[in-house]
C-alpha cells in the first residue's frame, strides 16, 4: 500500500508561538476567565494571536519545532555539511 501523505513545513515567528503558549495559561484561572469583560477582550486577543500561528492549510499538525537560521563562513558551512551527511 502506497503512503500518499505529504508534509508541509511553514516557518513561523517564535514570538507569536510563545504569546499563544502564555495565553493558554489563563485558562488555569477560572475566576479570571469567568469575568465577562476580561473574557471578551481575551477572546479577541486570542483570536488575533491564533491567526498569526495557524498554518495556512488544513490538516493535522504532526509536530512543532523551533528553527534557528545562522549565517556562517564557507569553512564552517563545509564542515557542517560534512558532519550532517545522511
Short mmCIF file of N, CA and C in Angstrom, two decimals:
data_model
loop_
_atom_site.label_atom_id
_atom_site.label_comp_id
_atom_site.label_asym_id
_atom_site.label_seq_id
_atom_site.Cartn_x
_atom_site.Cartn_y
_atom_site.Cartn_z
N UNK A 1 0.83 -1.17 0.00
CA UNK A 1 0.00 0.00 0.00
C UNK A 1 0.89 1.25 0.00
N UNK A 2 0.60 2.16 -0.90
CA UNK A 2 1.39 3.37 -1.05
C UNK A 2 0.95 4.43 -0.04
N UNK A 3 1.91 5.09 0.59
CA UNK A 3 1.61 6.17 1.53
C UNK A 3 1.57 7.48 0.74
N UNK A 4 0.38 8.08 0.63
CA UNK A 4 0.21 9.31 -0.14
C UNK A 4 0.27 10.57 0.71
N UNK A 5 0.68 10.45 1.97
CA UNK A 5 0.73 11.62 2.83
C UNK A 5 1.85 12.55 2.39
N UNK A 6 1.54 13.80 2.39
CA UNK A 6 2.52 14.84 2.07
C UNK A 6 2.71 15.69 3.32
N UNK A 7 3.91 16.19 3.53
CA UNK A 7 4.23 17.02 4.69
C UNK A 7 4.57 18.42 4.20
N UNK A 8 3.94 19.42 4.81
CA UNK A 8 4.22 20.83 4.53
C UNK A 8 4.79 21.45 5.80
N UNK A 9 5.89 22.18 5.67
CA UNK A 9 6.51 22.86 6.81
C UNK A 9 6.35 24.36 6.59
N UNK A 10 5.81 25.06 7.58
CA UNK A 10 5.68 26.51 7.50
C UNK A 10 6.60 27.15 8.53
N UNK A 11 7.17 28.25 8.16
CA UNK A 11 8.06 28.98 9.06
C UNK A 11 7.24 30.03 9.81
N UNK A 12 7.36 30.04 11.13
CA UNK A 12 6.61 30.98 11.96
C UNK A 12 7.56 31.68 12.92
N UNK A 13 7.15 32.84 13.36
CA UNK A 13 7.92 33.57 14.36
C UNK A 13 7.73 32.92 15.72
N UNK A 14 8.80 32.70 16.44
CA UNK A 14 8.75 32.12 17.77
C UNK A 14 7.94 33.02 18.71
N UNK A 15 8.05 34.32 18.54
CA UNK A 15 7.37 35.27 19.42
C UNK A 15 5.87 34.96 19.54
N UNK A 16 5.21 34.78 18.39
CA UNK A 16 3.76 34.55 18.40
C UNK A 16 3.42 33.20 19.03
N UNK A 17 4.25 32.21 18.84
CA UNK A 17 4.02 30.92 19.47
C UNK A 17 4.16 31.01 20.99
N UNK A 18 5.12 31.78 21.45
CA UNK A 18 5.28 31.98 22.89
C UNK A 18 4.10 32.74 23.49
N UNK A 19 3.64 33.77 22.79
CA UNK A 19 2.48 34.52 23.27
C UNK A 19 1.27 33.60 23.36
N UNK A 20 1.07 32.77 22.37
CA UNK A 20 -0.04 31.82 22.38
C UNK A 20 0.08 30.85 23.56
N UNK A 21 1.27 30.37 23.79
CA UNK A 21 1.51 29.45 24.90
C UNK A 21 1.17 30.12 26.23
N UNK A 22 1.65 31.36 26.41
CA UNK A 22 1.40 32.07 27.67
C UNK A 22 -0.09 32.38 27.84
N UNK A 23 -0.76 32.68 26.75
CA UNK A 23 -2.20 32.97 26.86
C UNK A 23 -2.98 31.73 27.29
N UNK A 24 -2.55 30.56 26.90
CA UNK A 24 -3.25 29.33 27.30
C UNK A 24 -3.21 29.15 28.82
N UNK A 25 -2.23 29.74 29.47
CA UNK A 25 -2.14 29.60 30.93
C UNK A 25 -3.32 30.29 31.63
N UNK A 26 -3.93 31.30 30.99
CA UNK A 26 -5.06 31.98 31.60
C UNK A 26 -6.23 31.03 31.84
N UNK A 27 -6.34 29.99 31.04
CA UNK A 27 -7.43 29.03 31.23
C UNK A 27 -7.33 28.32 32.57
N UNK A 28 -6.19 28.36 33.21
CA UNK A 28 -6.00 27.77 34.52
C UNK A 28 -6.49 28.65 35.67
N UNK A 29 -7.02 29.82 35.34
CA UNK A 29 -7.54 30.75 36.33
C UNK A 29 -9.04 30.95 36.11
N UNK A 30 -9.86 30.04 36.63
CA UNK A 30 -11.30 30.08 36.34
C UNK A 30 -11.98 31.39 36.74
N UNK A 31 -11.58 31.98 37.88
CA UNK A 31 -12.22 33.23 38.31
C UNK A 31 -11.98 34.34 37.28
N UNK A 32 -10.80 34.38 36.72
CA UNK A 32 -10.47 35.39 35.71
C UNK A 32 -11.24 35.12 34.43
N UNK A 33 -11.27 33.86 34.01
CA UNK A 33 -11.92 33.51 32.74
C UNK A 33 -13.44 33.64 32.82
N UNK A 34 -14.01 33.64 34.02
CA UNK A 34 -15.46 33.81 34.17
C UNK A 34 -15.88 35.28 34.14
N UNK A 35 -14.90 36.18 34.25
CA UNK A 35 -15.19 37.61 34.18
C UNK A 35 -15.56 37.97 32.74
N UNK A 36 -16.80 38.42 32.54
CA UNK A 36 -17.31 38.66 31.18
C UNK A 36 -16.48 39.69 30.40
N UNK A 37 -16.15 40.81 31.05
CA UNK A 37 -15.38 41.85 30.36
C UNK A 37 -14.00 41.37 29.96
N UNK A 38 -13.32 40.70 30.90
CA UNK A 38 -12.00 40.16 30.59
C UNK A 38 -12.11 39.14 29.46
N UNK A 39 -13.09 38.25 29.54
CA UNK A 39 -13.22 37.16 28.57
C UNK A 39 -13.46 37.70 27.15
N UNK A 40 -14.25 38.75 27.03
CA UNK A 40 -14.49 39.33 25.70
C UNK A 40 -13.20 39.87 25.10
N UNK A 41 -12.43 40.58 25.90
CA UNK A 41 -11.15 41.13 25.41
C UNK A 41 -10.16 40.00 25.15
N UNK A 42 -10.09 39.05 26.07
CA UNK A 42 -9.19 37.91 25.92
C UNK A 42 -9.49 37.13 24.64
N UNK A 43 -10.77 36.85 24.39
CA UNK A 43 -11.15 36.08 23.20
C UNK A 43 -10.74 36.79 21.91
N UNK A 44 -10.89 38.12 21.88
CA UNK A 44 -10.47 38.88 20.70
C UNK A 44 -8.96 38.79 20.51
N UNK A 45 -8.22 38.97 21.60
CA UNK A 45 -6.76 38.90 21.53
C UNK A 45 -6.31 37.48 21.16
N UNK A 46 -6.95 36.49 21.74
CA UNK A 46 -6.60 35.10 21.45
C UNK A 46 -6.86 34.77 19.98
N UNK A 47 -7.95 35.28 19.43
CA UNK A 47 -8.26 35.07 18.01
C UNK A 47 -7.17 35.69 17.14
N UNK A 48 -6.74 36.90 17.49
CA UNK A 48 -5.69 37.59 16.73
C UNK A 48 -4.38 36.82 16.79
N UNK A 49 -3.98 36.41 18.00
CA UNK A 49 -2.72 35.66 18.17
C UNK A 49 -2.80 34.35 17.40
N UNK A 50 -3.93 33.67 17.48
CA UNK A 50 -4.10 32.40 16.76
C UNK A 50 -3.95 32.60 15.25
N UNK A 51 -4.44 33.73 14.75
CA UNK A 51 -4.33 33.99 13.30
C UNK A 51 -2.87 34.14 12.87
N UNK A 52 -2.00 34.50 13.80
CA UNK A 52 -0.58 34.65 13.49
C UNK A 52 0.16 33.32 13.39
N UNK A 53 -0.38 32.27 14.03
CA UNK A 53 0.34 30.99 14.05
C UNK A 53 -0.42 29.84 13.40
N UNK A 54 -1.68 30.04 13.05
CA UNK A 54 -2.40 28.95 12.40
C UNK A 54 -1.81 28.69 11.02
N UNK A 55 -1.49 27.45 10.72
CA UNK A 55 -0.95 27.13 9.40
C UNK A 55 -1.96 27.49 8.30
N UNK A 56 -1.47 27.82 7.13
CA UNK A 56 -2.37 28.26 6.05
C UNK A 56 -3.18 27.14 5.42
N UNK A 57 -2.90 25.90 5.74
CA UNK A 57 -3.57 24.77 5.11
C UNK A 57 -4.23 23.90 6.16
N UNK A 58 -5.26 23.16 5.76
CA UNK A 58 -5.91 22.26 6.70
C UNK A 58 -5.10 20.98 6.83
N UNK A 59 -5.33 20.27 7.90
CA UNK A 59 -4.61 19.02 8.16
C UNK A 59 -4.08 19.02 9.58
N UNK A 60 -3.84 17.83 10.09
CA UNK A 60 -3.33 17.70 11.45
C UNK A 60 -1.91 18.25 11.56
N UNK A 61 -1.62 18.92 12.67
CA UNK A 61 -0.26 19.35 12.97
C UNK A 61 0.43 18.15 13.60
N UNK A 62 1.47 17.65 12.97
CA UNK A 62 2.16 16.46 13.45
C UNK A 62 3.17 16.79 14.54
N UNK A 63 3.95 17.84 14.35
CA UNK A 63 4.94 18.27 15.33
C UNK A 63 5.21 19.75 15.11
N UNK A 64 5.72 20.39 16.16
CA UNK A 64 6.12 21.79 16.06
C UNK A 64 7.59 21.88 16.48
N UNK A 65 8.32 22.74 15.79
CA UNK A 65 9.75 22.89 16.04
C UNK A 65 10.11 24.36 16.16
N UNK A 66 11.28 24.61 16.67
CA UNK A 66 11.89 25.92 16.58
C UNK A 66 13.03 25.78 15.59
N UNK A 67 13.07 26.63 14.59
CA UNK A 67 14.14 26.62 13.61
C UNK A 67 15.05 27.81 13.88
N UNK A 68 16.34 27.59 13.80
CA UNK A 68 17.32 28.65 14.01
C UNK A 68 18.09 28.85 12.71
N UNK A 69 18.06 30.06 12.19
CA UNK A 69 18.83 30.39 11.00
C UNK A 69 20.11 31.08 11.45
N UNK A 70 21.21 30.69 10.85
CA UNK A 70 22.50 31.21 11.29
C UNK A 70 23.36 31.48 10.07
N UNK A 71 24.06 32.59 10.06
CA UNK A 71 25.00 32.90 8.99
C UNK A 71 26.39 32.47 9.42
N UNK A 72 27.08 31.71 8.56
CA UNK A 72 28.41 31.19 8.89
C UNK A 72 29.35 31.40 7.71
N UNK A 73 30.62 31.19 7.97
CA UNK A 73 31.62 31.29 6.91
C UNK A 73 31.54 30.06 6.02
N UNK A 74 32.17 30.13 4.86
CA UNK A 74 32.21 28.99 3.93
C UNK A 74 32.86 27.77 4.59
N UNK A 75 33.90 28.01 5.38
CA UNK A 75 34.60 26.91 6.05
C UNK A 75 33.69 26.20 7.06
N UNK A 76 33.01 26.98 7.87
CA UNK A 76 32.10 26.40 8.86
C UNK A 76 30.96 25.66 8.15
N UNK A 77 30.44 26.24 7.06
CA UNK A 77 29.37 25.61 6.31
C UNK A 77 29.82 24.27 5.72
N UNK A 78 31.01 24.24 5.17
CA UNK A 78 31.54 22.99 4.61
C UNK A 78 31.68 21.92 5.70
N UNK A 79 32.15 22.31 6.86
CA UNK A 79 32.26 21.38 7.99
C UNK A 79 30.89 20.88 8.41
N UNK A 80 29.93 21.78 8.46
CA UNK A 80 28.56 21.40 8.84
C UNK A 80 27.99 20.40 7.84
N UNK A 81 28.19 20.67 6.55
CA UNK A 81 27.71 19.73 5.52
C UNK A 81 28.33 18.35 5.69
N UNK A 82 29.61 18.32 5.93
CA UNK A 82 30.31 17.05 6.10
C UNK A 82 29.79 16.29 7.32
N UNK A 83 29.57 16.99 8.41
CA UNK A 83 29.10 16.35 9.64
C UNK A 83 27.63 15.93 9.60
N UNK A 84 26.88 16.45 8.64
CA UNK A 84 25.45 16.17 8.58
C UNK A 84 25.03 15.40 7.35
N UNK A 85 25.95 14.67 6.75
CA UNK A 85 25.61 13.80 5.62
C UNK A 85 24.73 12.68 6.13
N UNK A 86 23.78 12.31 5.30
CA UNK A 86 22.89 11.20 5.68
C UNK A 86 23.20 9.97 4.91
#
